[in-house]
Short mmCIF file of C-alpha atoms and ligand atoms in Angstrom, two decimals:
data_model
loop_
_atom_site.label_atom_id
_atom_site.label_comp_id
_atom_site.label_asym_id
_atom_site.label_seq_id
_atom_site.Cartn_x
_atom_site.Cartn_y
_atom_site.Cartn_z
CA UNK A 1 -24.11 244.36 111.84
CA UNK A 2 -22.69 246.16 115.13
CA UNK A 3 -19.65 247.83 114.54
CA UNK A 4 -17.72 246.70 117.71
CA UNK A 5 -15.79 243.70 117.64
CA UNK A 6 -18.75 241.05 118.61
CA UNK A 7 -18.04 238.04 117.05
CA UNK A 8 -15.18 235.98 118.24
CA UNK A 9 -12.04 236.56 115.42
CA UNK A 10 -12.29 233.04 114.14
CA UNK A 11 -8.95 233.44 112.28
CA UNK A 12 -6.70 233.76 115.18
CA UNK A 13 -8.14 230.27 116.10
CA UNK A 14 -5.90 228.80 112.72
CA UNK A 15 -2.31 230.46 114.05
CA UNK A 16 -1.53 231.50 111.59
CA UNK A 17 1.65 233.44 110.20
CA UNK A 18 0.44 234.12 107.09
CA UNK A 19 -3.27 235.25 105.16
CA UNK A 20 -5.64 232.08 105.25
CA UNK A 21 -5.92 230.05 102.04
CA UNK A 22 -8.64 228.18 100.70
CA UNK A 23 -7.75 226.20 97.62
CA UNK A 24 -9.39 223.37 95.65
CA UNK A 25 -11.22 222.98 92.60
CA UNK A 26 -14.15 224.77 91.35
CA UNK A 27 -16.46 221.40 91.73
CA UNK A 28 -15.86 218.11 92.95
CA UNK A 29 -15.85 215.68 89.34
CA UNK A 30 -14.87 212.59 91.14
CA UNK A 31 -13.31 210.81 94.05
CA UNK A 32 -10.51 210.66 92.47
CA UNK A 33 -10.13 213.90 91.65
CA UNK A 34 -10.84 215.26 94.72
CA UNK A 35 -8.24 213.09 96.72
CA UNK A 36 -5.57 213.63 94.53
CA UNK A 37 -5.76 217.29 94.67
CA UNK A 38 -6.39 217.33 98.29
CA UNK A 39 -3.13 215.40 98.59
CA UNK A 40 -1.29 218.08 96.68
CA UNK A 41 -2.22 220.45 98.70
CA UNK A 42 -1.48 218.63 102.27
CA UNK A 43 1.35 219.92 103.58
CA UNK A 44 1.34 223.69 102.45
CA UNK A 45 -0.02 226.71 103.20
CA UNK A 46 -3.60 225.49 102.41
CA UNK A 47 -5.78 225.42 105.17
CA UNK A 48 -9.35 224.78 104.05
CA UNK A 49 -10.18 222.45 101.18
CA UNK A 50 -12.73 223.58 98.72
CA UNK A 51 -15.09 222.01 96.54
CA UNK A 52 -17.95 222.73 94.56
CA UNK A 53 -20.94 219.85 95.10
CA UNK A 54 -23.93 221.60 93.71
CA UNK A 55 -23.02 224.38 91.08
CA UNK A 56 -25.21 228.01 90.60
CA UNK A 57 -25.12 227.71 86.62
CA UNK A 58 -26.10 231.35 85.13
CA UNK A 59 -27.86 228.85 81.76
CA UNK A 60 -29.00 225.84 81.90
CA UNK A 61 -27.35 222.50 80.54
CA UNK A 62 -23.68 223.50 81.82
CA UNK A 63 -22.06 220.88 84.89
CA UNK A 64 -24.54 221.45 87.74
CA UNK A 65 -22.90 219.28 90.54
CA UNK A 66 -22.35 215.66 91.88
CA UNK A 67 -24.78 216.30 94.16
CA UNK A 68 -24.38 214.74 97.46
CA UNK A 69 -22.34 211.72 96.40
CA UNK A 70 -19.25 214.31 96.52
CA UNK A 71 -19.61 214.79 100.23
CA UNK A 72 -18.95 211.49 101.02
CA UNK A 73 -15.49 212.06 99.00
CA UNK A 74 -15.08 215.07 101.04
CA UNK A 75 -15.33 213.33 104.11
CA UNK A 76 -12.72 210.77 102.82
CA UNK A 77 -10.30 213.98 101.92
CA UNK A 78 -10.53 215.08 104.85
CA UNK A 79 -9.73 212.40 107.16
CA UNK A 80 -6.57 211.33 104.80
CA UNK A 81 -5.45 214.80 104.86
CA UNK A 82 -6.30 216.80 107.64
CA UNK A 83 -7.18 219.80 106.05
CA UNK A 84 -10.77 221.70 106.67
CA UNK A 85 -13.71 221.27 104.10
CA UNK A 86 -15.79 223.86 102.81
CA UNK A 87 -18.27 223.83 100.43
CA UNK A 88 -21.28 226.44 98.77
CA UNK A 89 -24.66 226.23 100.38
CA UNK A 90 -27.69 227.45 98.79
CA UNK A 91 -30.69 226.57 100.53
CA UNK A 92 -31.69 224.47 103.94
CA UNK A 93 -31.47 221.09 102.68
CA UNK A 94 -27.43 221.78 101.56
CA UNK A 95 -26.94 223.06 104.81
CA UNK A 96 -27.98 220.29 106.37
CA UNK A 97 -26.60 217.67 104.39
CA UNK A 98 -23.74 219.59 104.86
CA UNK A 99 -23.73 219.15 108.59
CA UNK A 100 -24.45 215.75 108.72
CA UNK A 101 -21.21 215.39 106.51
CA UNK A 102 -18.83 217.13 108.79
CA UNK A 103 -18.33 219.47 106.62
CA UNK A 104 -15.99 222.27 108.37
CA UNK A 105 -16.81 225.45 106.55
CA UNK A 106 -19.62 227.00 104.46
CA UNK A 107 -19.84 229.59 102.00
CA UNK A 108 -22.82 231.66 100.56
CA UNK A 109 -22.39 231.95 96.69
CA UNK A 110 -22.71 235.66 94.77
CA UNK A 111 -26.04 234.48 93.27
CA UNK A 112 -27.26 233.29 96.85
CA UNK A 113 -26.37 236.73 98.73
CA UNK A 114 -28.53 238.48 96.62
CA UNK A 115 -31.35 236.76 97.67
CA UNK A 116 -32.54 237.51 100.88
CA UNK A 117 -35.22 234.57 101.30
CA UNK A 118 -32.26 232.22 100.43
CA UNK A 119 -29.98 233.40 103.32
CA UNK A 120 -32.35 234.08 105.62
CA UNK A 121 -33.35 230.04 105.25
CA UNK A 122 -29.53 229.08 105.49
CA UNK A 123 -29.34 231.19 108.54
CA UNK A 124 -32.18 229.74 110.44
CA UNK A 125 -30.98 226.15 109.20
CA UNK A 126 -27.43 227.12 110.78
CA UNK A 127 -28.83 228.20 114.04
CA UNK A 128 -27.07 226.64 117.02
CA UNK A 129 -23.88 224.98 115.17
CA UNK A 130 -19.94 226.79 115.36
CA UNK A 131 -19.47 226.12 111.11
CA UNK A 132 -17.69 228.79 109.66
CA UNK A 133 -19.53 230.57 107.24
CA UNK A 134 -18.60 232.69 104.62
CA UNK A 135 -20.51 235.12 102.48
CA UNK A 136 -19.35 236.06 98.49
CA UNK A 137 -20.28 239.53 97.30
CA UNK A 138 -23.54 239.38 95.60
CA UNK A 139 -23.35 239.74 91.71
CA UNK A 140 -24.47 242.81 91.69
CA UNK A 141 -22.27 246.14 93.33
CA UNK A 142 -24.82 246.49 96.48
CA UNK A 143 -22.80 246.85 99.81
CA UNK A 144 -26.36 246.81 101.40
CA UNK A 145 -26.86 243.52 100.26
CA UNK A 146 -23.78 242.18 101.39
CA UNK A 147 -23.77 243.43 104.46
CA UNK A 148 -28.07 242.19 104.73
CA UNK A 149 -26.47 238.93 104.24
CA UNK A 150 -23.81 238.53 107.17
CA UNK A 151 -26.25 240.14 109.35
CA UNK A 152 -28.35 237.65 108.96
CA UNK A 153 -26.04 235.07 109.61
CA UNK A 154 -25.19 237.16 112.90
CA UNK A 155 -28.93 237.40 113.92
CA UNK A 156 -29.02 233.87 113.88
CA UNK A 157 -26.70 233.38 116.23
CA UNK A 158 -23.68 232.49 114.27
CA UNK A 159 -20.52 233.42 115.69
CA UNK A 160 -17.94 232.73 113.07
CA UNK A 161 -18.51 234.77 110.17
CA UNK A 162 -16.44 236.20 107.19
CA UNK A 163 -16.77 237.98 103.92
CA UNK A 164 -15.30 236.64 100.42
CA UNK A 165 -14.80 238.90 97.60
CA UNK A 166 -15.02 238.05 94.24
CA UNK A 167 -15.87 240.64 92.16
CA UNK A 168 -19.35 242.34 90.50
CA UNK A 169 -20.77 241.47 87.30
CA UNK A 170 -20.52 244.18 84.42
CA UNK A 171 -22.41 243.80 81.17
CA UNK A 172 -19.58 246.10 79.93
CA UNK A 173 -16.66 243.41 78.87
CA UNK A 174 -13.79 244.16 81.28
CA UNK A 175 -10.23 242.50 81.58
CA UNK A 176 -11.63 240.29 84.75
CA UNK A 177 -14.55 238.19 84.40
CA UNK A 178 -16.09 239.91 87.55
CA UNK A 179 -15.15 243.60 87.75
CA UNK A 180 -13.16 244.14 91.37
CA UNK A 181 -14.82 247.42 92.51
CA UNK A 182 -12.20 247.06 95.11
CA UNK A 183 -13.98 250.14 97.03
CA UNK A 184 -17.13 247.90 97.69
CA UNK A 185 -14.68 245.67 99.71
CA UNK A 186 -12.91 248.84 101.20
CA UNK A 187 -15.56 250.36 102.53
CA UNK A 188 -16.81 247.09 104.10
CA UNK A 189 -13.28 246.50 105.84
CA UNK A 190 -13.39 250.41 107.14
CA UNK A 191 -17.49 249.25 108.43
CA UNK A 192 -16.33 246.49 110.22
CA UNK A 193 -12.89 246.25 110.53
CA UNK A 194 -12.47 242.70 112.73
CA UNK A 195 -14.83 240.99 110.15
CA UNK A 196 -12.18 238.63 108.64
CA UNK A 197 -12.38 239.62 104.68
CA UNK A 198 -10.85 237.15 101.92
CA UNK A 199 -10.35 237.76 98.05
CA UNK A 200 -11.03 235.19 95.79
CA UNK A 201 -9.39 235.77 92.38
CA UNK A 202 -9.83 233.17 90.65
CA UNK A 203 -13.73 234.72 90.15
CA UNK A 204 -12.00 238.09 89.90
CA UNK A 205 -10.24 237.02 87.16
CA UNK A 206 -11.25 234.06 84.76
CA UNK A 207 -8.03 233.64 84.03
CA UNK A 208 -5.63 231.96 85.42
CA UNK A 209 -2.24 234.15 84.46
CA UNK A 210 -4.29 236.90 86.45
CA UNK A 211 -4.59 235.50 89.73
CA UNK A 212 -0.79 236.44 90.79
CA UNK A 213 -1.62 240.37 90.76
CA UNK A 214 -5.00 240.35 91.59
CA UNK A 215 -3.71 238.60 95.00
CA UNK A 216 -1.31 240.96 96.06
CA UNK A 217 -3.63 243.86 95.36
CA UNK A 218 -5.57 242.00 97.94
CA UNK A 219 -2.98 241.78 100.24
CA UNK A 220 -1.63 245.04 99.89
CA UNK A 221 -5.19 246.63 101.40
CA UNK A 222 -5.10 244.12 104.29
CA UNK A 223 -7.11 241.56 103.06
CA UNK A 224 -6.97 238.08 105.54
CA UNK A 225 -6.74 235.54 102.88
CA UNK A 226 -7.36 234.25 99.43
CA UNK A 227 -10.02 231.46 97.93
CA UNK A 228 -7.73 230.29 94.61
CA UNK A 229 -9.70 227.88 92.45
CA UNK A 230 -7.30 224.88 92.16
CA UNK A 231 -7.58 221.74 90.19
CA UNK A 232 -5.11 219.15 89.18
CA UNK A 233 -5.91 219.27 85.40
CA UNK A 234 -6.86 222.71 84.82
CA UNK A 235 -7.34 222.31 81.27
CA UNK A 236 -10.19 219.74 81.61
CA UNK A 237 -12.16 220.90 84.40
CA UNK A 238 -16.08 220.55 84.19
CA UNK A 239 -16.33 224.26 85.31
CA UNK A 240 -14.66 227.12 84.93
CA UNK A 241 -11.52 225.68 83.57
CA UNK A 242 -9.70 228.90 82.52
CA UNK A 243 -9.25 230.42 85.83
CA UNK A 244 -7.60 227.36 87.59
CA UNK A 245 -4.56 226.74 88.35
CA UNK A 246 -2.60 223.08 88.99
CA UNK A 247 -1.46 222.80 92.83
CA UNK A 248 2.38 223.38 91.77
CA UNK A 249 1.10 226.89 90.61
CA UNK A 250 -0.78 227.65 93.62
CA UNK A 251 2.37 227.05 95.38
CA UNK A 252 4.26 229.60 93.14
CA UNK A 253 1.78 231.96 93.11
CA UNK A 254 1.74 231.28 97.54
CA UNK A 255 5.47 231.79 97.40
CA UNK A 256 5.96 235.17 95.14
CA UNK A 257 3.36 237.18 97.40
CA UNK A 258 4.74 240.25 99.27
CA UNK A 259 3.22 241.63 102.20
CA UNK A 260 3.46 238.28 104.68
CA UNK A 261 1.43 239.07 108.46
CA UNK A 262 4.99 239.35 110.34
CA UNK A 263 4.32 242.45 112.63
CA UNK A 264 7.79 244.23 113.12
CA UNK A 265 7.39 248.44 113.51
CA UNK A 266 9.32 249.09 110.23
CA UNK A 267 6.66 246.26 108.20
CA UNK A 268 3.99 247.96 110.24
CA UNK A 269 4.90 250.90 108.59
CA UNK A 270 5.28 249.23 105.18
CA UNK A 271 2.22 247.53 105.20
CA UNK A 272 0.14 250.39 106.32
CA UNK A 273 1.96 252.19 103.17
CA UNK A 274 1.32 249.93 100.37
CA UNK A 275 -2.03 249.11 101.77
CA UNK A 276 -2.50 253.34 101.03
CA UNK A 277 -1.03 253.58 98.06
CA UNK A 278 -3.01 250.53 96.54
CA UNK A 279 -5.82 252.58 97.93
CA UNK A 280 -4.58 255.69 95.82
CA UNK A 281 -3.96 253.49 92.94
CA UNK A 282 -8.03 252.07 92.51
CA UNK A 283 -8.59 255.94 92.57
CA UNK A 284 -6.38 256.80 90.59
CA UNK A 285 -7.29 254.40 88.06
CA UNK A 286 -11.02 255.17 88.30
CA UNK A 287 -10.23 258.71 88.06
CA UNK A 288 -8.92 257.48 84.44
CA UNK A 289 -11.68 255.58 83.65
CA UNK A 290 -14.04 258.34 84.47
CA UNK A 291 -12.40 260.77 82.60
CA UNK A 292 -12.37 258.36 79.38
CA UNK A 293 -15.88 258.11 79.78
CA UNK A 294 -16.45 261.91 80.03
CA UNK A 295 -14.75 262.27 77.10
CA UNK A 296 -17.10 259.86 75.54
CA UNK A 297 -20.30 261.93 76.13
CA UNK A 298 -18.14 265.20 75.08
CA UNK A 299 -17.68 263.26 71.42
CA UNK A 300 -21.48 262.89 71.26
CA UNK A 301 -22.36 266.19 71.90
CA UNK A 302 -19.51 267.04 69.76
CA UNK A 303 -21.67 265.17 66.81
CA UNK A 304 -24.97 266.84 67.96
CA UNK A 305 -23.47 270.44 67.24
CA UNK A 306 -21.90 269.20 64.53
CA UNK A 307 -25.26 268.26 63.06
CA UNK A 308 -26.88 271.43 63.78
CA UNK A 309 -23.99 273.37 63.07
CA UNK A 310 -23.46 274.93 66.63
CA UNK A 311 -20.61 276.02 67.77
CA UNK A 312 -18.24 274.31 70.29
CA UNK A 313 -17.84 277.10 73.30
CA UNK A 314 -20.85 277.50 74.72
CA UNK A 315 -19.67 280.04 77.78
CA UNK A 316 -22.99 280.53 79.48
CA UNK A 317 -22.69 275.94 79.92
CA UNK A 318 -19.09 276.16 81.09
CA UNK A 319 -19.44 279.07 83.86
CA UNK A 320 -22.78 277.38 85.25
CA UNK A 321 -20.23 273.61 85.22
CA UNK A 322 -17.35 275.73 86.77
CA UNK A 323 -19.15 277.55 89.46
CA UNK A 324 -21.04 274.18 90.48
CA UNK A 325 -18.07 272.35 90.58
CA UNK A 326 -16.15 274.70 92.95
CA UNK A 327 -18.94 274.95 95.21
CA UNK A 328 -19.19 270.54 95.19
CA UNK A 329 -15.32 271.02 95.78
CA UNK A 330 -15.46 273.17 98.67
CA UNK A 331 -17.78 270.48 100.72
CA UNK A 332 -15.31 268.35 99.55
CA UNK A 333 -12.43 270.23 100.75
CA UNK A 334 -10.63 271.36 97.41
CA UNK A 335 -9.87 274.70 96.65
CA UNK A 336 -10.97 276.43 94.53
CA UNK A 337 -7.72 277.13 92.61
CA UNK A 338 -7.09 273.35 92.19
CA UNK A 339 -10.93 273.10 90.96
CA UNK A 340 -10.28 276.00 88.58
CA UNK A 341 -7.20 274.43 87.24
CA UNK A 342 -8.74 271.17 87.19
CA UNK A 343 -11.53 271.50 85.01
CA UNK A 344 -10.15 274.37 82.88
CA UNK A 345 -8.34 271.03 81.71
CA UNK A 346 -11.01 269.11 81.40
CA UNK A 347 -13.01 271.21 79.40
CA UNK A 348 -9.79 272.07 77.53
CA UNK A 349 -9.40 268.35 76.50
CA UNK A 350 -13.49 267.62 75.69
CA UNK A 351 -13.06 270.92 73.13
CA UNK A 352 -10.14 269.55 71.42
CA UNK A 353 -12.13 265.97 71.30
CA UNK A 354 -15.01 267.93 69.98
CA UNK A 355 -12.82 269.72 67.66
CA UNK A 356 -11.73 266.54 65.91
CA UNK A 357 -15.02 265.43 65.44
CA UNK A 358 -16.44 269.00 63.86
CA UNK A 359 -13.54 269.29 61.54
CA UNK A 360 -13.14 265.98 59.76
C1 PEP B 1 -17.55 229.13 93.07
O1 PEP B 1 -16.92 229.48 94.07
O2 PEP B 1 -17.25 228.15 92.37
C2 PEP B 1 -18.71 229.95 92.65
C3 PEP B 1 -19.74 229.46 91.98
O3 PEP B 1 -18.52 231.21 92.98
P1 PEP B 1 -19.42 232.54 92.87
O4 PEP B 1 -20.59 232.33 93.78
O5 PEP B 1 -18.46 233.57 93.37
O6 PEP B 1 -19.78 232.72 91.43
MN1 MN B 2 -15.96 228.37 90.10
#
């Protein structure tokens, strides 16, 4: 995608005063459903309606969609409400029922993106129409991929493009469901810095009591609005019923966020700040994580001279780590005082690991 601000900043078109939010549940059950929690949602800072008609299952035999019926319920929502409609398109045919329904906005789901036959046929079955069209993250932590898939959206001619992020699949267990890799969407903001870039934390998170901070992280580095799963009876929703919340706790949720897009110099300043520091704090807290892990590896070998009965220093090891470490931290821009003093702890820290492993 070109750099330069080509596309037309769809956003602005919504006047808004605050980040764009797209709220509804994770599928559309019934028409019932649907209406009552597009009612709820009239009248606040909800701007796009969203609904789930035909649902990516990972395994078979788990809620797969209404199908097309739901579109019809959409279209009723939509003219009793006002608000925009978006749903998840995965091949040519949902885009063009899609179209034929009015529907206002579509997105490209994380196990679409990573398919580039998929969004290439979306594309070409988009050419020529204004729909907004949003693209998730694919599953897996490939910028590439991501940024394959809104080019081909923008080779095709479509002018009102945005990003969604919602997180990377680990096999690791983590506290989200999806593991943020907030960096991914970081560097893609600092690529292409007008292409309007939404968090959706409901996917972040799987849970529902984590959706308050994982917004305002997302807010705090500049994100442009939120996608918040929302469903009138969380509890008993045919998909992914842990991570939504009722409409009276979107609201909440709407209402505690910091960070609002009023543009004074001092919240310039602020923003700009906290938009940093949240910046310093995913580093800081990978720095943490790496570090754990390094630790890790240091146990093992701890057990493998254990075994053999080898001893823990080995110096010839340490000055070959040290002297290729302050050479990678002089490309880097470290000195080599702060390198010395950096891994003199590290290695002090894997020895006494290693230590409690060799002597119990
Ligand atoms: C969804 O939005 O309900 C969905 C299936 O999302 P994702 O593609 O992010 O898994
Ligand atoms: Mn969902």
């Amino acid at each position: 995608m070109k750099k330069e601000e080509q596309h037309t900043n769809w956003l602005d078109d919504f006047k808004l005063t605050h980040p764009l939010v797209i709220a509804g549940p994770c599928s559309a059950e019934t028409e019932e459903q649907v209406l009552k929690i597009a009612h709820e949602l009239k009248d606040s800072d909800v701007s796009i309606f969203r609904a789930g008609i035909w649902k990516p299952r990972t395994r078979p035999g788990g809620f797969e969609g209404v199908g097309a019926i739901g579109l019809k319920w959409l279209q009723k929502a939509k003219a009793q409400t006002g608000l925009l409609m978006a749903i998840e398109v995965a091949n040519a045919n949902h885009v063009k029922l899609a179209i034929e329904h009015d529907i206002d906005v579509l997105w490209i789901g994380a196990r679409t993106t990573v398919n580039p036959f998929a969004v290439q046929e979306i594309a070409d079955a988009l050419n020529g129409t204004d729909k907004i069209v949003l693209v998730k993250n694919p599953v897996n932590p490939d910028l590439a991929l991501w940024i394959g898939a809104l080019e081909r959206l923008e080779n095709a001619g479509i002018k009102k493009i945005g990003a969604i992020h919602r997180g990377f699949s680990t096999y690791e267990k983590t506290k989200y469901r999806n593991n943020p890799e907030w960096q991914i969407a970081i560097d893609l903001q600092s690529r292409f810095p007008v292409l309007p870039l939404l968090c959706d934390p409901s996917h972040i998170t799987g849970k529902r009591n984590l959706i308050q901070e994982v917004s305002q992280q997302a807010l705090d580095l500049n994100y442009d609005g939120l996608m918040i799963e929302t469903h009138i009876d969380p509890d008993n929703a045919w998909s992914d019923a842990a991570q939504q919340v009722t409409p009276a706790t979107l609201k909440q949720i709407i209402k505690e966020l910091r960070v609002r897009k009023v543009s004074d110099d001092a919240d310039d300043f602020t923003k700009e700040m906290n938009k940093k520091r949240t910046q310093i704090d995913v580093f800081d807290t990978k720095i943490v994580e790496i570090l754990g892990k390094r630790m890790m590896i240091a146990e093992e070998i701890g057990l493998l001279k254990k075994e053999k009965n080898v001893a823990i220093l080995q110096n010839k090891r340490w000055n070959e780590v040290l002297n290729k470490m302050i050479s990678e931290g002089e490309n880097k821009g470290l000195s080599e005082e702060f390198i010395l003093k950096l891994f003199k702890a590290i290695h002090q820290e894997s020895i006494s690991h290693q230590e409690k492993i060799i002597n119990n």
